[in-house]
Amino acid sequence: MDVLALLADGFATSLSPVNLMIVIIGVTAGLFIGAMPGLGSVNGVAIVLPLTFIVPPSSAIILLAAIYYGAMYGGAVSSVLLGIPGASTAVATTFDGRPMAQQGKAGLALIAAAVASFVGGTISVVLFTLFAAPLADLALAFGPAEEFALVLLAFTTFVGLGGDDILKTIVMICLGLVLSTVGLDLISGQPRLIFGDMPGFYSGISFLVLAIGVYGVGEVLHTIETSKSAPAVTPARLTFRELADGLRRMNRLWKTMSIGSFLGFFVGMLPAAGATPASLMAYGIAKTTSREPESFGKGNIEGVAAPETANNAASTGSLLPMLTLGIPGSPTTALLLGGMVMWGLVPGPMLFIEQPDFVWGLISSLYTANFAAVAINLALIPLFVWALRMPFTVLCAMVLVLCIVGGFAPSQKMHDVWLIAGFGIAGYLLRKADYPLAPLVLALVLGPLMEKSFRQTLIAEQGDMMAFVERPLSATFIAIAVLFFLLPLIKVWRARSGKAAISPAE
Amino acid sequence: MINIFTRRSAMALAASAAIAVTAGAPVAAADWKPQKPVEMVIMAGQGGGADRLARLFQSIIQKENLSSMPILPVNKGGGSGAEALRYLKDNEGDAHKIMATLNSYYTTPLRTDIGVDITEYTPIARMALDTFVLWVNADSDIQTLDDWVAAVRASGGEWKMGGTGTGQEDSLLTAMLEEEFDLDITYVPFKGGGDVAKNLVGGHIDSTVNNPSEQMGFYNAGKSRPIVAFTPERIAAFPDTPTAGEEGHDIVYWMQRSFVGPKDMPAEAVAYYTAMFEALSETEEWKTYTEEKALMADFLTGDALQAYFLEERAKHADILQIMDEGSS
């Protein structure tokens, strides 16, 4: 029970000069890795893993955790500056981060992202410290039915957010779901929608390919058209006064950030859910509870803070099932798990009892990594913003190169590069027709999860659909989901009847 | 400056190579060495037995410096490993891709036409045979195989057995149990053995036939209970758990843990990897792990391994046929 004493022991390890240096190196490397579209924490951790065998396990895990954290902070950088989410967790950050950059407020958006990430990370580490052991049982209570209900809830939050045109949002979700079924069926192993027999489609369409296509290439095409020769991105400058001012403005976002932290931590903790639904739900809640919801999507700083708090909180939360149950919640935690097995540590219910030094060293290093990440990130913001001052003609070409390299690198298939080109053109056309792109991309991420858990539940319950509403946890999620779905419909209906009353001639 | 630098690093490389040789690291017949990181494709999702083992291999290789280049594990578990099989086929002749296999190496191409012929792949090394155990939640009243059979029968076809996909090892073993005891079981597929183990402990399914390594953490915490082992002898780690044979039902089933390369992998590369895995099979870490996790280390390479693959494929074809007859 003496959590504080254990934590103090942990700090004794993580605050040693060597480990502090490791944290700083790890965070800086992670920040740059995360900021590159196509590279993420997975690549960073994979490359560094072998190096960790030359240092003691506690230093090794600190290094890996620092890279993991740095990359989570860095993910927001490309979302804001280029409008390309480097990972699915950063999609929601583009909603308001990108418009802010276009208004010349890239610096402010990045400050918001860094501070929000810090708050989210810190609050969730505190929750982790206090409740890690009892919360593991909650994660166990999550079966396929609950998983399905949670993903459904994530979907409805963004039907709700689409706001402007619900019909178009639903069309894009459906299109995303169709794309998500391409590839081999999880349950039967049969190939689906492979366009005859194109081997490239066997592994499905990856999130990165679609996101780089519609956001990266699509955005470049769109900007070329709208800007003609004038630069579309207002050259941004950032002075120290603005930095200080930005930090002061974050003070007003306490409510948003606290909701995001708690939500992120709990959703991230559930195996299979993770940071993407968490960041979406946080955005949805911030928008619904805001006094000026119409300003969301047009560069509201709260729209950056909410998802960034939640995704960082979730990345801490996802360490919980890995340590307590031995189940990795994400590819990166799977790598961490591999490292732990090698160091002779067995993740699972006994880890906290048998290896307290290691566990508390790791937890305390999350605190230090968080502090290091926010400091280094804030220090580097002027550099990132400076990159935006490049002439549009140069930036445009660089973004295209990044898109192609980022799309090719993970799978090393030309097939993906062609897909990116195709999605780029499609994304450009959809944008012209005013279709929202985020629901498309997110449906591709969440679709497989939803389909899998839906079918597992039905198989287990002999096809009984009542299974979803008979279980208390999943019934609660479904009830909230229905509410979220109806909310915008009610709003639309009200607005319509209001309009009709004013101008009956229409 | 640059000149000095490269010369220095060349010397350092030579020195480290010399150390590696004297330390008894594998020296391949030819001078071939991987030129870039080697991709280790895993035929299963994250967190399961196959995944953990592959990552353990990777870690030992890195720690003991058995490979000159890093090994990067990649999970391609979709469609009972069809994703991985297809990926290997699309990378014919590639010297930098190896695949960690399970028994789905035979069963997936037998069940689904994915245009893959496993005889075309290049066998590298078989590291071990893994064992299977029937598990229930520790809160359950079931203590023996007979209890389990009675409980399944009483459920009237609604007994939920978790597994990693129709056609996977655990589904075959489930089918063998159905056949032996004339039962009707609902088989629920999950993404990996780790997921299956967690769902058993969480009470979402009624029993599993996990590998010991997948349940070990929960078993040590007193959350799951082994009922019978599907091995010829009792497993050292579970001395009190009888074998199915002791209970009068001769069901024995193994999971092979091997590595293969794509079709037409250069012979020098095959030699390199074979030597790498041989050195791996002799490390202390591997020996300790096999003992702790109840694995049978049984090293096999080359033509003997290919012959083993063919024999096992024929066996699995028979089991699959029984399954099909049972379901239709």
CSV table of C-alpha atoms in Angstrom, one decimal, chain A residues 46 49-50 53 137 139-144 184-190 199 202-203 271 325-328 330-331 334-335 338 341-342 349-350 456 459-462 471, chain B residues 46-47 52 55-56 58-60 62-63 72 78-79 82-83 86 90 111-112 157-158 160 166 186-191 194 198-199 201-202 204 217-218 220-221 223 285:
chain,number,residue,atom,x,y,z
A,46,ALA,CA,12.3,-1.4,-32.9
A,49,LEU,CA,15.7,-2.3,-28.8
A,50,PRO,CA,19.0,-4.2,-29.5
A,53,PHE,CA,20.9,-5.1,-24.0
A,137,ASP,CA,-9.5,-6.3,-13.2
A,139,ALA,CA,-9.5,-4.5,-18.2
A,140,LEU,CA,-10.3,-8.2,-17.7
A,141,ALA,CA,-14.1,-7.4,-17.6
A,142,PHE,CA,-13.8,-6.2,-21.2
A,143,GLY,CA,-15.0,-8.9,-23.6
A,144,PRO,CA,-15.9,-8.7,-27.3
A,184,LEU,CA,-8.0,-11.4,-45.5
A,185,ASP,CA,-11.0,-12.0,-43.3
A,186,LEU,CA,-9.9,-12.3,-39.7
A,187,ILE,CA,-12.3,-15.1,-38.9
A,188,SER,CA,-12.5,-17.3,-42.0
A,189,GLY,CA,-9.2,-16.4,-43.6
A,190,GLN,CA,-10.8,-15.8,-47.0
A,199,PRO,CA,-1.5,-9.6,-54.0
A,202,TYR,CA,-4.0,-9.2,-49.2
A,203,SER,CA,-2.7,-7.3,-46.2
A,271,PRO,CA,-7.0,-3.8,-24.5
A,325,LEU,CA,-1.9,-8.9,-18.0
A,326,GLY,CA,0.9,-9.4,-20.5
A,327,ILE,CA,-1.3,-8.2,-23.3
A,328,PRO,CA,0.1,-5.5,-25.5
A,330,SER,CA,-0.5,-1.5,-29.4
A,331,PRO,CA,2.4,-2.5,-31.7
A,334,ALA,CA,4.3,-5.4,-28.1
A,335,LEU,CA,7.9,-4.5,-28.7
A,338,GLY,CA,9.5,-8.5,-26.2
A,341,VAL,CA,10.8,-11.1,-21.9
A,342,MET,CA,14.4,-10.9,-22.8
A,349,PRO,CA,-0.3,-10.4,-12.7
A,350,MET,CA,2.9,-11.3,-10.7
A,456,GLN,CA,-17.0,-12.8,-31.9
A,459,ILE,CA,-20.5,-16.5,-32.4
A,460,ALA,CA,-20.1,-16.8,-28.6
A,461,GLU,CA,-23.8,-16.0,-28.0
A,462,GLN,CA,-25.2,-18.3,-30.7
A,471,ARG,CA,-24.3,-7.0,-20.3
B,46,GLN,CA,0.7,-9.8,-31.0
B,47,GLY,CA,0.9,-11.3,-27.6
B,52,ARG,CA,6.3,-14.1,-27.7
B,55,ARG,CA,10.4,-11.9,-30.0
B,56,LEU,CA,12.4,-14.0,-27.6
B,58,GLN,CA,15.0,-11.9,-31.8
B,59,SER,CA,16.1,-10.7,-28.4
B,60,ILE,CA,18.6,-13.6,-27.9
B,62,GLN,CA,20.6,-9.4,-30.6
B,63,LYS,CA,21.9,-9.9,-27.2
B,72,LEU,CA,12.8,-6.8,-37.0
B,78,GLY,CA,-4.4,-11.9,-40.6
B,79,GLY,CA,-6.5,-14.8,-41.9
B,82,ALA,CA,-2.5,-16.3,-44.8
B,83,GLU,CA,-1.3,-12.8,-44.7
B,86,ARG,CA,1.2,-14.6,-49.1
B,90,ASP,CA,5.4,-12.1,-52.9
B,111,ARG,CA,-8.2,-24.8,-46.0
B,112,THR,CA,-8.2,-21.7,-48.2
B,157,GLY,CA,-23.8,-26.8,-27.7
B,158,GLU,CA,-23.3,-23.4,-26.0
B,160,LYS,CA,-17.5,-21.5,-25.6
B,166,THR,CA,-10.9,-21.6,-37.4
B,186,THR,CA,-19.0,-23.2,-30.0
B,187,TYR,CA,-15.5,-22.1,-31.1
B,188,VAL,CA,-14.9,-18.4,-30.8
B,189,PRO,CA,-11.9,-17.0,-32.7
B,190,PHE,CA,-9.6,-14.2,-31.2
B,191,LYS,CA,-6.6,-12.4,-32.6
B,194,GLY,CA,-2.7,-13.8,-25.4
B,198,LYS,CA,-7.2,-12.9,-21.1
B,199,ASN,CA,-10.8,-13.7,-22.2
B,201,VAL,CA,-9.6,-15.2,-17.1
B,202,GLY,CA,-12.2,-12.4,-17.7
B,204,HIS,CA,-15.9,-14.3,-21.5
B,217,GLY,CA,1.3,-15.6,-16.0
B,218,PHE,CA,-2.3,-16.2,-15.0
B,220,ASN,CA,1.1,-18.4,-11.4
B,221,ALA,CA,-1.4,-15.8,-10.2
B,223,LYS,CA,-6.4,-17.3,-12.1
B,285,GLU,CA,18.7,-18.3,-22.3
